[in-house]
C-alpha atoms as a printed R data frame, in Angstrom:
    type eleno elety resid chain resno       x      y       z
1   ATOM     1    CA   UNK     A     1 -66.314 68.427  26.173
2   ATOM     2    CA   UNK     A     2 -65.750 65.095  26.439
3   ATOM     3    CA   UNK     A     3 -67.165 62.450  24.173
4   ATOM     4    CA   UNK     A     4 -69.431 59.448  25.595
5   ATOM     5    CA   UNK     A     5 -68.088 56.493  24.183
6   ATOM     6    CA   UNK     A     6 -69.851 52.764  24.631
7   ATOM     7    CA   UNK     A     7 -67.202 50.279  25.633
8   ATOM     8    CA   UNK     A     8 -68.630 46.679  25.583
9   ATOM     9    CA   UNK     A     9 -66.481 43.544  26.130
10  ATOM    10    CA   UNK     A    10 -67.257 40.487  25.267
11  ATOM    11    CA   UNK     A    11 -63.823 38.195  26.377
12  ATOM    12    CA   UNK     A    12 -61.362 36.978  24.187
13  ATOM    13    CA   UNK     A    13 -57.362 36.950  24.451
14  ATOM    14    CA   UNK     A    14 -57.591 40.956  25.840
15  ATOM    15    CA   UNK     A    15 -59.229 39.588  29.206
16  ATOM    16    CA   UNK     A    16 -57.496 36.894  29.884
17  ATOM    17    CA   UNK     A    17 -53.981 35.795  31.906
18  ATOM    18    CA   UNK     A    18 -51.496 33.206  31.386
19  ATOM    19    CA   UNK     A    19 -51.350 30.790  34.216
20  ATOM    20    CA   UNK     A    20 -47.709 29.577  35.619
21  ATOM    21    CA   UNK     A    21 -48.429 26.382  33.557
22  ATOM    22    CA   UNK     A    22 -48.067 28.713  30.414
23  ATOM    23    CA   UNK     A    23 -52.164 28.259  29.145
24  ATOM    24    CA   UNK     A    24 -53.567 31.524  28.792
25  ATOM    25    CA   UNK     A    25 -56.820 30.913  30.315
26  ATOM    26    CA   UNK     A    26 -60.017 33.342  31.027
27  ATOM    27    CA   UNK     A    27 -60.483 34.959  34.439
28  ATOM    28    CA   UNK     A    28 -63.462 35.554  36.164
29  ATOM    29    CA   UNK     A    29 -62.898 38.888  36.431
30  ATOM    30    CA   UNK     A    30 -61.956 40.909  33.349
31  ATOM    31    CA   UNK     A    31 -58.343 42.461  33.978
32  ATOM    32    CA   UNK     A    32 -59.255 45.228  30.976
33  ATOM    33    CA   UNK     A    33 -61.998 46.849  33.260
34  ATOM    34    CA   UNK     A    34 -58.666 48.184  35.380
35  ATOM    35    CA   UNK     A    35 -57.942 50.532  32.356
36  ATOM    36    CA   UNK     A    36 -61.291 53.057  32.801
37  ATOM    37    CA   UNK     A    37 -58.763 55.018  34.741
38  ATOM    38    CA   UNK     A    38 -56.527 56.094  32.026
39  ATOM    39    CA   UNK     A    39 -59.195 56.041  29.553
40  ATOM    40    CA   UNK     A    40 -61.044 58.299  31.221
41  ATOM    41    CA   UNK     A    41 -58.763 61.115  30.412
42  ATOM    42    CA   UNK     A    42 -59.803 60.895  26.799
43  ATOM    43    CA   UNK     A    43 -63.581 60.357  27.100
44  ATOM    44    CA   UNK     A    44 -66.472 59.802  29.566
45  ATOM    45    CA   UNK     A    45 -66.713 55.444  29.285
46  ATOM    46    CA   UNK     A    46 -70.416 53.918  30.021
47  ATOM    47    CA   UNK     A    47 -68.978 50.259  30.387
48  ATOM    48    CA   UNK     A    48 -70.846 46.959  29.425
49  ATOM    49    CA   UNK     A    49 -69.529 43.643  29.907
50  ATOM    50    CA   UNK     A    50 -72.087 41.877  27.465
51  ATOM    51    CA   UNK     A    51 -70.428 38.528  27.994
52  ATOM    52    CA   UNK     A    52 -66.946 36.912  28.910
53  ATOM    53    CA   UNK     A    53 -66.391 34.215  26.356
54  ATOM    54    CA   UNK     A    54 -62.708 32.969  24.173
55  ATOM    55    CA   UNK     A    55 -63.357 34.321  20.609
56  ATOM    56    CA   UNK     A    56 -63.887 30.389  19.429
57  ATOM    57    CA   UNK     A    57 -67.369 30.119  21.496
58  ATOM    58    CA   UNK     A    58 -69.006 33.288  19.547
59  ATOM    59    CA   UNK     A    59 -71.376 32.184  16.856
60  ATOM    60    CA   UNK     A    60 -73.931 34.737  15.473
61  ATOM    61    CA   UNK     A    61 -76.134 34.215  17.774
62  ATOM    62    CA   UNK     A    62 -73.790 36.274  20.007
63  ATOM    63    CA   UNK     A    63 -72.796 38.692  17.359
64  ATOM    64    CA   UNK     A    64 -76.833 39.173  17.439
65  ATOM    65    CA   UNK     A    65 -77.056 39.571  20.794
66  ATOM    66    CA   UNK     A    66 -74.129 42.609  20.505
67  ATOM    67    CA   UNK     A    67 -75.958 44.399  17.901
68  ATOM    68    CA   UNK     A    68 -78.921 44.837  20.757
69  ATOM    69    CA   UNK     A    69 -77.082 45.763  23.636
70  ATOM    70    CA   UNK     A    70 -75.647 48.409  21.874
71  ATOM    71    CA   UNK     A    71 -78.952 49.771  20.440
72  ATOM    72    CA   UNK     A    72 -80.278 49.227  24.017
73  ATOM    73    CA   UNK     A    73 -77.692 51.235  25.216
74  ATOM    74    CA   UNK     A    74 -78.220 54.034  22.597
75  ATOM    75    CA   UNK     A    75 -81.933 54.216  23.829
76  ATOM    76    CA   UNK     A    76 -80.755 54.717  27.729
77  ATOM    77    CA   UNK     A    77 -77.746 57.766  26.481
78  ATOM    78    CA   UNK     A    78 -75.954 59.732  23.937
79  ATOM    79    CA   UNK     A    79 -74.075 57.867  22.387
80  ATOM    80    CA   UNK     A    80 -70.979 59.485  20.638
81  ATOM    81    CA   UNK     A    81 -68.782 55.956  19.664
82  ATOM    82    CA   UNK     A    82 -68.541 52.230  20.583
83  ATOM    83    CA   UNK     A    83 -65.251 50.132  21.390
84  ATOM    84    CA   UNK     A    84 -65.529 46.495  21.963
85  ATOM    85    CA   UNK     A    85 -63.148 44.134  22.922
86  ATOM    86    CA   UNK     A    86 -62.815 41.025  21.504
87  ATOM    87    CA   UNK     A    87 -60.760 37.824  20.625
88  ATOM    88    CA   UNK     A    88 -58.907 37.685  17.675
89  ATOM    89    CA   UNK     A    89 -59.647 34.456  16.061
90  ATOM    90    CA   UNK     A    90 -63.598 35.457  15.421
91  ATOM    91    CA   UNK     A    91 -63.050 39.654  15.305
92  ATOM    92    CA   UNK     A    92 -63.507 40.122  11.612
93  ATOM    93    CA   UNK     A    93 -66.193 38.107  11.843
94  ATOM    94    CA   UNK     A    94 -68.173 39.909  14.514
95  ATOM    95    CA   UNK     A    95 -67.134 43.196  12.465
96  ATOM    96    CA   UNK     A    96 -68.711 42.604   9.540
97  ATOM    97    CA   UNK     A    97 -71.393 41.161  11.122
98  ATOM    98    CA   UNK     A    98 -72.030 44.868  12.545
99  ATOM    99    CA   UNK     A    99 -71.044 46.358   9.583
100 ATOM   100    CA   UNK     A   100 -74.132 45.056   8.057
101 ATOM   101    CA   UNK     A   101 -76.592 45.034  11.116
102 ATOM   102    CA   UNK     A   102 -76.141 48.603  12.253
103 ATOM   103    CA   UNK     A   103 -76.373 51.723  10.410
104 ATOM   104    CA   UNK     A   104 -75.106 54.301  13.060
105 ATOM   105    CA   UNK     A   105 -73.266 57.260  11.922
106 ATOM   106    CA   UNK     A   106 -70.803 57.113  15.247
107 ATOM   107    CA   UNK     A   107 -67.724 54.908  15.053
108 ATOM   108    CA   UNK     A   108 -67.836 51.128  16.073
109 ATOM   109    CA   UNK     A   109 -64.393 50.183  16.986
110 ATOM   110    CA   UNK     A   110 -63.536 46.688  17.375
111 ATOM   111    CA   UNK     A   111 -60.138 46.196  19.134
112 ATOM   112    CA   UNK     A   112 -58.201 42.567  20.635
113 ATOM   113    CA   UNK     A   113 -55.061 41.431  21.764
114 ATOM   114    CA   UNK     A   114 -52.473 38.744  20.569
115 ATOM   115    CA   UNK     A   115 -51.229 38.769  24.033
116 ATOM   116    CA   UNK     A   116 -52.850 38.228  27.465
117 ATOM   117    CA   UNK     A   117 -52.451 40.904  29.846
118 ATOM   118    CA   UNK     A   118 -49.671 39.346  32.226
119 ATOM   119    CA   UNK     A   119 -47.387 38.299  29.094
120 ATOM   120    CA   UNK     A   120 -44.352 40.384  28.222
121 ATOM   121    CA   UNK     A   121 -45.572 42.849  25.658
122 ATOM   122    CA   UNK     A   122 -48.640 42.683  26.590
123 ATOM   123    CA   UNK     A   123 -50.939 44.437  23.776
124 ATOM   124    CA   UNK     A   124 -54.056 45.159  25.070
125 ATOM   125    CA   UNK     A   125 -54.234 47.885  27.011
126 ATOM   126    CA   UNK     A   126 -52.212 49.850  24.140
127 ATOM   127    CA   UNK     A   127 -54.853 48.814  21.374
128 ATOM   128    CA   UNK     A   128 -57.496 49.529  23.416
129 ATOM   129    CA   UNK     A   129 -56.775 53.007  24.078
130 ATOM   130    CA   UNK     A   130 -55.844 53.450  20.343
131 ATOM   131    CA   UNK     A   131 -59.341 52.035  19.578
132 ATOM   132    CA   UNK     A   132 -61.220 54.840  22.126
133 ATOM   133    CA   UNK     A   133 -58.949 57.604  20.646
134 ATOM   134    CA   UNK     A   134 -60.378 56.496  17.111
135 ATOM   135    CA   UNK     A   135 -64.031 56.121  18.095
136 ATOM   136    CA   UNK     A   136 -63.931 60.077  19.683
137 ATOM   137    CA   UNK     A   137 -62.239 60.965  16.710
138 ATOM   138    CA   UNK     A   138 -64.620 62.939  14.046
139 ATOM   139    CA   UNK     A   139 -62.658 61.496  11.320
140 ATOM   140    CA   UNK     A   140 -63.944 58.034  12.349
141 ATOM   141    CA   UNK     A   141 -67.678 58.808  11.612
142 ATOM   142    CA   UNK     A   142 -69.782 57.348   8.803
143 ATOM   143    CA   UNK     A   143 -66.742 55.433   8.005
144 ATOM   144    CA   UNK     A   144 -68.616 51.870   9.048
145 ATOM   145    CA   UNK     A   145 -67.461 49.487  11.558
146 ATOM   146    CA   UNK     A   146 -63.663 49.921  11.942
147 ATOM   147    CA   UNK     A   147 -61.130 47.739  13.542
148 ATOM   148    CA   UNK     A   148 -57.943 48.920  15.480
149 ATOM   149    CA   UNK     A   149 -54.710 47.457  16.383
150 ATOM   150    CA   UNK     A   150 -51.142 47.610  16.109
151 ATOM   151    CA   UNK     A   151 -51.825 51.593  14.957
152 ATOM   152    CA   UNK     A   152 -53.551 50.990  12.116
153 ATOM   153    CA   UNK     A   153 -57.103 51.561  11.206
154 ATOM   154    CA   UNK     A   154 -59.122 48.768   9.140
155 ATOM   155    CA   UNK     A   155 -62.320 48.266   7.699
156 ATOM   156    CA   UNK     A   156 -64.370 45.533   8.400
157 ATOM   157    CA   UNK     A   157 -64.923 44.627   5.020
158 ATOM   158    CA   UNK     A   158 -61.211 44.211   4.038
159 ATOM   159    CA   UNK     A   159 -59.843 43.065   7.098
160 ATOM   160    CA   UNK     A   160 -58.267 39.622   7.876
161 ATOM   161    CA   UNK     A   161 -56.227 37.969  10.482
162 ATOM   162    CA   UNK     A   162 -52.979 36.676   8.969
163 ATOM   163    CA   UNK     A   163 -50.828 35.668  11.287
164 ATOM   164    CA   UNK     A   164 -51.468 33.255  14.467
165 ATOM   165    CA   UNK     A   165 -49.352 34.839  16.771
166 ATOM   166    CA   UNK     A   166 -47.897 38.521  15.334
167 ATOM   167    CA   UNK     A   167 -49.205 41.503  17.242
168 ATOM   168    CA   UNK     A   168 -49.662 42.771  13.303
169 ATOM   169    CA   UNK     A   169 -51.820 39.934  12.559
170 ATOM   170    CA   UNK     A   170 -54.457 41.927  10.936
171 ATOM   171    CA   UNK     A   171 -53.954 43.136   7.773
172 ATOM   172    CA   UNK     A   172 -56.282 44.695   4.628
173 ATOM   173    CA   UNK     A   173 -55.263 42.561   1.260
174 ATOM   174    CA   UNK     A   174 -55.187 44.801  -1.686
175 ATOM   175    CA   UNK     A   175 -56.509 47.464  -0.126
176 ATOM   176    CA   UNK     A   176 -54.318 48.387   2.724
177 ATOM   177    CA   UNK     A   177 -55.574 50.090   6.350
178 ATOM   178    CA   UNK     A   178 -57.968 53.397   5.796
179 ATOM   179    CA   UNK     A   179 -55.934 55.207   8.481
180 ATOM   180    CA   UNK     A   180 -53.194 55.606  11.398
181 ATOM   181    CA   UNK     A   181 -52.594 56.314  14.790
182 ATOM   182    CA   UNK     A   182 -49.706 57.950  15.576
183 ATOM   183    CA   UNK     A   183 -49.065 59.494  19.469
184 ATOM   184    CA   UNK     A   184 -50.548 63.119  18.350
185 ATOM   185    CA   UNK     A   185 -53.414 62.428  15.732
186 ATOM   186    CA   UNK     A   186 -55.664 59.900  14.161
187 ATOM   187    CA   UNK     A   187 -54.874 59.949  10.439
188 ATOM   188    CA   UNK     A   188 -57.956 58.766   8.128
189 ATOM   189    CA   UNK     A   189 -57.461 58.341   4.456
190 ATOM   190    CA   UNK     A   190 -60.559 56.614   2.630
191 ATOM   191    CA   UNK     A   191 -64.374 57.061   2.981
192 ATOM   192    CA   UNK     A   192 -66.244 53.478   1.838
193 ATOM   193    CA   UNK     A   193 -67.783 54.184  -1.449
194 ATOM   194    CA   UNK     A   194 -71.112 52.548   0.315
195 ATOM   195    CA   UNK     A   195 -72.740 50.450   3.322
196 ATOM   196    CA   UNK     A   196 -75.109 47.895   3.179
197 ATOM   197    CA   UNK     A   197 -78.013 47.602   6.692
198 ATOM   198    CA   UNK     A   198 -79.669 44.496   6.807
199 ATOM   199    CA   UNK     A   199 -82.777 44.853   9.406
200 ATOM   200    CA   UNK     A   200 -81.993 41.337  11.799
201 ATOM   201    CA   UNK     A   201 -84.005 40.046  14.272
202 ATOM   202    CA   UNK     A   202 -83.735 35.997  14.190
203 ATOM   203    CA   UNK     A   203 -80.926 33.564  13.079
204 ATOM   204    CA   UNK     A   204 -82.621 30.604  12.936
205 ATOM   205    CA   UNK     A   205 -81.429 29.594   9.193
206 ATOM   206    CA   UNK     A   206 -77.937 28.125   8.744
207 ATOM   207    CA   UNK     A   207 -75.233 28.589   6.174
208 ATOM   208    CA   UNK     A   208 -72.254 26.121   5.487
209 ATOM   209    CA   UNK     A   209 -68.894 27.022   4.252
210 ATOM   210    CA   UNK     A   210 -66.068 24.802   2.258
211 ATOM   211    CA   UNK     A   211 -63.232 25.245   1.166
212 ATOM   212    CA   UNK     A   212 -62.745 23.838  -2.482
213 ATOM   213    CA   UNK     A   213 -59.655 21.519  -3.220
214 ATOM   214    CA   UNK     A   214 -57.953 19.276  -6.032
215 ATOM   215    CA   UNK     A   215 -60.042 16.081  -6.595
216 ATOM   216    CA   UNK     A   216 -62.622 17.163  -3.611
217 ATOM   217    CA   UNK     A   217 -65.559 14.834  -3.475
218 ATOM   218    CA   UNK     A   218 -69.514 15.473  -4.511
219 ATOM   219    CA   UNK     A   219 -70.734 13.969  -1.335
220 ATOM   220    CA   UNK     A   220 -69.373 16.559   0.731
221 ATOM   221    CA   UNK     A   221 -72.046 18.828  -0.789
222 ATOM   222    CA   UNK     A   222 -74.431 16.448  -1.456
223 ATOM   223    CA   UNK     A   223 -74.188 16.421   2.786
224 ATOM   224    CA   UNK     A   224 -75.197 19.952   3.053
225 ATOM   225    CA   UNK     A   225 -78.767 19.461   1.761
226 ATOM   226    CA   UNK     A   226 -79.138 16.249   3.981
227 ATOM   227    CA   UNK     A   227 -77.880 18.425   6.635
228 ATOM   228    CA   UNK     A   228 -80.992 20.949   6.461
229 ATOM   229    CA   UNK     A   229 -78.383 23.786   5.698
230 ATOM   230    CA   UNK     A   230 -80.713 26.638   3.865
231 ATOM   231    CA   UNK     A   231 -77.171 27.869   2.066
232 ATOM   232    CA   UNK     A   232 -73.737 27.152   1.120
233 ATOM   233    CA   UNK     A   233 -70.489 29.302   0.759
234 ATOM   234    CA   UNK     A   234 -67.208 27.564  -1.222
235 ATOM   235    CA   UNK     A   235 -64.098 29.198  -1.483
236 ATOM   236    CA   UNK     A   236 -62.943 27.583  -4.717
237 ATOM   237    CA   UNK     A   237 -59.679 27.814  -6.754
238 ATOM   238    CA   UNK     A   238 -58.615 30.381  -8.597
239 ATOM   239    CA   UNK     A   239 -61.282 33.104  -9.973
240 ATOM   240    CA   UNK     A   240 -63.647 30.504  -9.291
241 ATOM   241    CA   UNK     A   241 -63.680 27.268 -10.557
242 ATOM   242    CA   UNK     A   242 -64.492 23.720  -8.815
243 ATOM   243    CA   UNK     A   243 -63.867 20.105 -10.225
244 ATOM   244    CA   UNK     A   244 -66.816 18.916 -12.045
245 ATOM   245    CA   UNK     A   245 -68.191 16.409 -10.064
246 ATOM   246    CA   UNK     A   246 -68.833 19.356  -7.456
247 ATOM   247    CA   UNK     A   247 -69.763 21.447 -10.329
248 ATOM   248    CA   UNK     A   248 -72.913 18.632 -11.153
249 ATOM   249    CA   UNK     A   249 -74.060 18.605  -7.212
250 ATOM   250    CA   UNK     A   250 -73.601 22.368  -7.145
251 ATOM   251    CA   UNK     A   251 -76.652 22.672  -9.639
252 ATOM   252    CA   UNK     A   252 -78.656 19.810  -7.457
253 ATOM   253    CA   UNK     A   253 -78.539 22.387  -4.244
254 ATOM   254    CA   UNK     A   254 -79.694 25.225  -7.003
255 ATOM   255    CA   UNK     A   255 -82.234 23.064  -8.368
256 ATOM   256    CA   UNK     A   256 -83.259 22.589  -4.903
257 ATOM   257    CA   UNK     A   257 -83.743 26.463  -3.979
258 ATOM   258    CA   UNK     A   258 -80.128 26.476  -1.605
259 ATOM   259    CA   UNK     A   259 -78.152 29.637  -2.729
260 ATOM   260    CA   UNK     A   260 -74.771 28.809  -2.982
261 ATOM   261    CA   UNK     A   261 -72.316 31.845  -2.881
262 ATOM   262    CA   UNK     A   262 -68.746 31.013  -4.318
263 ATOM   263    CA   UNK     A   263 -65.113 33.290  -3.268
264 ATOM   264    CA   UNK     A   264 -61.852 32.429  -4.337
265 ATOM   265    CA   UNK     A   265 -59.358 30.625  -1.637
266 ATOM   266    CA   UNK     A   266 -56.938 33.192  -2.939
267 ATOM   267    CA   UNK     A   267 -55.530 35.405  -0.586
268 ATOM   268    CA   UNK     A   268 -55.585 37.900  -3.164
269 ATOM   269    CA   UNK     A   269 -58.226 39.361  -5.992
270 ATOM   270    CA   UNK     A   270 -61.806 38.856  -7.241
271 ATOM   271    CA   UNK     A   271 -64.346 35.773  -8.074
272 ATOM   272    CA   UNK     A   272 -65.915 36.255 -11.216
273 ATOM   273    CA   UNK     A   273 -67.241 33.813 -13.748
274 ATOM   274    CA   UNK     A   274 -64.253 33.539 -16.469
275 ATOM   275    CA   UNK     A   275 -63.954 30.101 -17.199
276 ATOM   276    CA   UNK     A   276 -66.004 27.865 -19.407
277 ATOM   277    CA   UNK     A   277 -65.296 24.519 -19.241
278 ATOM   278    CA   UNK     A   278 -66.722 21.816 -16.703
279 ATOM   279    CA   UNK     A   279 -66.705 23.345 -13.162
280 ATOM   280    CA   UNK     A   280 -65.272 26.589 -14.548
281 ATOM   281    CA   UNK     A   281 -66.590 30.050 -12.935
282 ATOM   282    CA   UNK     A   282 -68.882 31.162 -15.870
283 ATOM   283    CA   UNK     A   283 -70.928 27.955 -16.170
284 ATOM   284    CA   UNK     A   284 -71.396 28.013 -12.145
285 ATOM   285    CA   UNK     A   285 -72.187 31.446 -12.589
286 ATOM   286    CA   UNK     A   286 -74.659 30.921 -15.643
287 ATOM   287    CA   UNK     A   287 -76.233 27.930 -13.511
288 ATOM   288    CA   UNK     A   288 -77.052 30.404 -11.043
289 ATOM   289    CA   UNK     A   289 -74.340 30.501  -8.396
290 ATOM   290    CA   UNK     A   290 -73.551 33.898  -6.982
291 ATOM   291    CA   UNK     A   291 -70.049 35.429  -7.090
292 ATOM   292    CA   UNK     A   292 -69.159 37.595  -3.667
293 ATOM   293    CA   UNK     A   293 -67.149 40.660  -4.834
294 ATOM   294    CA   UNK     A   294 -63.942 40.739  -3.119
295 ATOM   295    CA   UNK     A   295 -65.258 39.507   0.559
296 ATOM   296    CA   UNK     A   296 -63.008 35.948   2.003
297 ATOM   297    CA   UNK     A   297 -65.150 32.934   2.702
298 ATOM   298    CA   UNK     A   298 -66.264 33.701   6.492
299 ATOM   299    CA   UNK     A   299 -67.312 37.208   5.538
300 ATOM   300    CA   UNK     A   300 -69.164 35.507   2.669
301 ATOM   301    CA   UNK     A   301 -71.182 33.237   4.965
302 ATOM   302    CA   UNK     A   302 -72.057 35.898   7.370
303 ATOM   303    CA   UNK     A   303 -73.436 37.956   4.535
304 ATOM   304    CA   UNK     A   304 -75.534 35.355   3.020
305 ATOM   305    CA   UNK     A   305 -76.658 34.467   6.450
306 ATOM   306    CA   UNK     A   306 -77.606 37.827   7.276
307 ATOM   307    CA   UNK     A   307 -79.359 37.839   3.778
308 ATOM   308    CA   UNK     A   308 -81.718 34.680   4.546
309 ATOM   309    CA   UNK     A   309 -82.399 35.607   7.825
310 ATOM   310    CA   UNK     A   310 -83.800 39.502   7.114
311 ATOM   311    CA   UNK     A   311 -86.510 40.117   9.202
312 ATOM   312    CA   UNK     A   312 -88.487 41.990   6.071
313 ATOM   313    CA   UNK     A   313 -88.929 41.772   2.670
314 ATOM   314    CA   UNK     A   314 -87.261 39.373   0.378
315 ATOM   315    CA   UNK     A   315 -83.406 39.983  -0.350
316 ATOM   316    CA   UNK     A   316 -82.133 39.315  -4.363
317 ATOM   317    CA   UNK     A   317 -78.986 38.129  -3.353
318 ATOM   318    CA   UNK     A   318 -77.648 38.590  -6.571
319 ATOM   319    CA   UNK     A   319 -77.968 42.280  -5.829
320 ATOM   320    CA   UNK     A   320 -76.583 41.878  -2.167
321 ATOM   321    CA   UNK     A   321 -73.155 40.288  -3.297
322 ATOM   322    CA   UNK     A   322 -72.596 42.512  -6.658
């Protein structure tokens, strides 16, 4: 029996078209929705376009808005897997964002392109198939949000896009893709040790994220609190150090009750408090700063955001980002 599988799409570079001038531009009609043919011989599709925007204009307000149409839509049928389409530049964003927001045991699959659909080469139409073969797969349950392209299978957690233009932008650091799809099977390797669900209702609080460099000036965060931000995010060097004139304002913002939630800028490895000199790791971490384990700076704003926003009971953050 066929499966029902959820396909939502929400824009990006998979529904759009390159013009003769050579921008690749958004159409007013969605060129993926031609595809239910052909994947219709792999599952029954109940299609949702939930909006038609380039991945740039999605904020978490949208990413919001996609959590409840697909709980809506799990109230009006059986639901046996999502897919969603979406552009590339924001789709590990909107992943994790799920990843913590929903706590389905069906697959979410989030899928893109890195071509429009007139280009030579054109992606889309292959990745989203790949992605509906996943989420009908049994494999692909209670393995948390998942992400699909180029034939491999990533988790949200783990996966970033590296490359502006490559068809194998997206890529796992460290920890590799959980799975394949080859032309016969879907080949799933790993099981996440554990989720996190966040209940979400409202994102009304806002979260800030820097990037740490050589010499980088105090004022910069000294801005965020004049800004009304309720939280900050900095990737900073190394395993997590800052200069220490950031180091000083740093403890202001903690003094002032503004979690701030420190990654490394390294492509590679883990945060953690090491150093103890001026602006080294340990003293931010003894001051109170939080280190994210293992998560790049975006993720690490969506997840504190999520955090302040809960629509229930307090969150220890701490706890949240160990």
């Amino acid at each position: 029996m066929k499966k029902n599988i959820l396909l939502i799409h929400t824009g990006g570079t998979i529904s759009m078209q390159m013009s003769p001038e050579g921008a690749v531009l958004p159409n007013e009609r969605n060129p993926i929705v031609d595809a239910k043919e052909t994947l219709s011989s792999y599952a029954h599709i109940i299609e949702v376009e939930a909006f038609n925007l380039p991945s740039p204009h999605i904020t978490p307000t949208e990413m919001l808005a996609l959590r409840n149409v697909i709980i809506a839509q799990t109230q009006l049928y059986k639901i046996d897997g999502v897919v969603i389409t979406h552009g590339t530049d924001t789709l590990e964003e909107t992943a994790y964002f799920l990843d913590l927001t929903t706590n389905f045991d069906f697959p979410i699959v989030l899928t893109g392109a890195m071509r429009s659909s007139n280009e030579l080469g054109a992606d889309g139409v292959y990745n989203l198939v790949e992605a509906v073969r996943v989420a009908c797969d049994e494999k692909a349950r209670k393995k948390g949000v998942l992400v699909v392209m180029n034939d491999e299978i990533h988790q949200a957690f783990n996966i970033t896009k590296t490359s502006t233009s490559s068809v194998n932008t997206f890529q796992s650091p460290q920890y590799g893709p959980i799975g394949l799809v080859t032309k016969k099977a879907i080949h799933i390797q790993q099981q996440p040790v554990r989720r996190q669900y966040v209940p979400l209702e409202t994102m009304k609080k806002r979260v800030a994220l820097l990037k740490v460099y050589a010499g980088m000036e105090a004022d910069l965060i000294e801005a965020i609190h004049t800004a009304g931000y309720d939280g900050l995010v900095l990737e900073g060097l190394g395993q997590g150090n800052v200069p220490p004139a950031v180091a000083n304002t740093i403890k202001k913002l903690l003094a002032q009750q503004i979690p701030v939630v420190l990654v490394s800028r390294c492509f590679n490895g883990i945060a953690e408090g090491i150093y103890g000199y001026e602006g080294g790791g340990k003293q931010l971490e003894d001051a109170g700063v939080i280190f994210a384990n293992g998560i790049n700076g975006q993720k690490a704003r969506l997840k504190l955001l999520i955090g302040i926003n809960q629509a229930h009971t307090p969150i220890d953050l701490k706890l949240f980002f160990a």
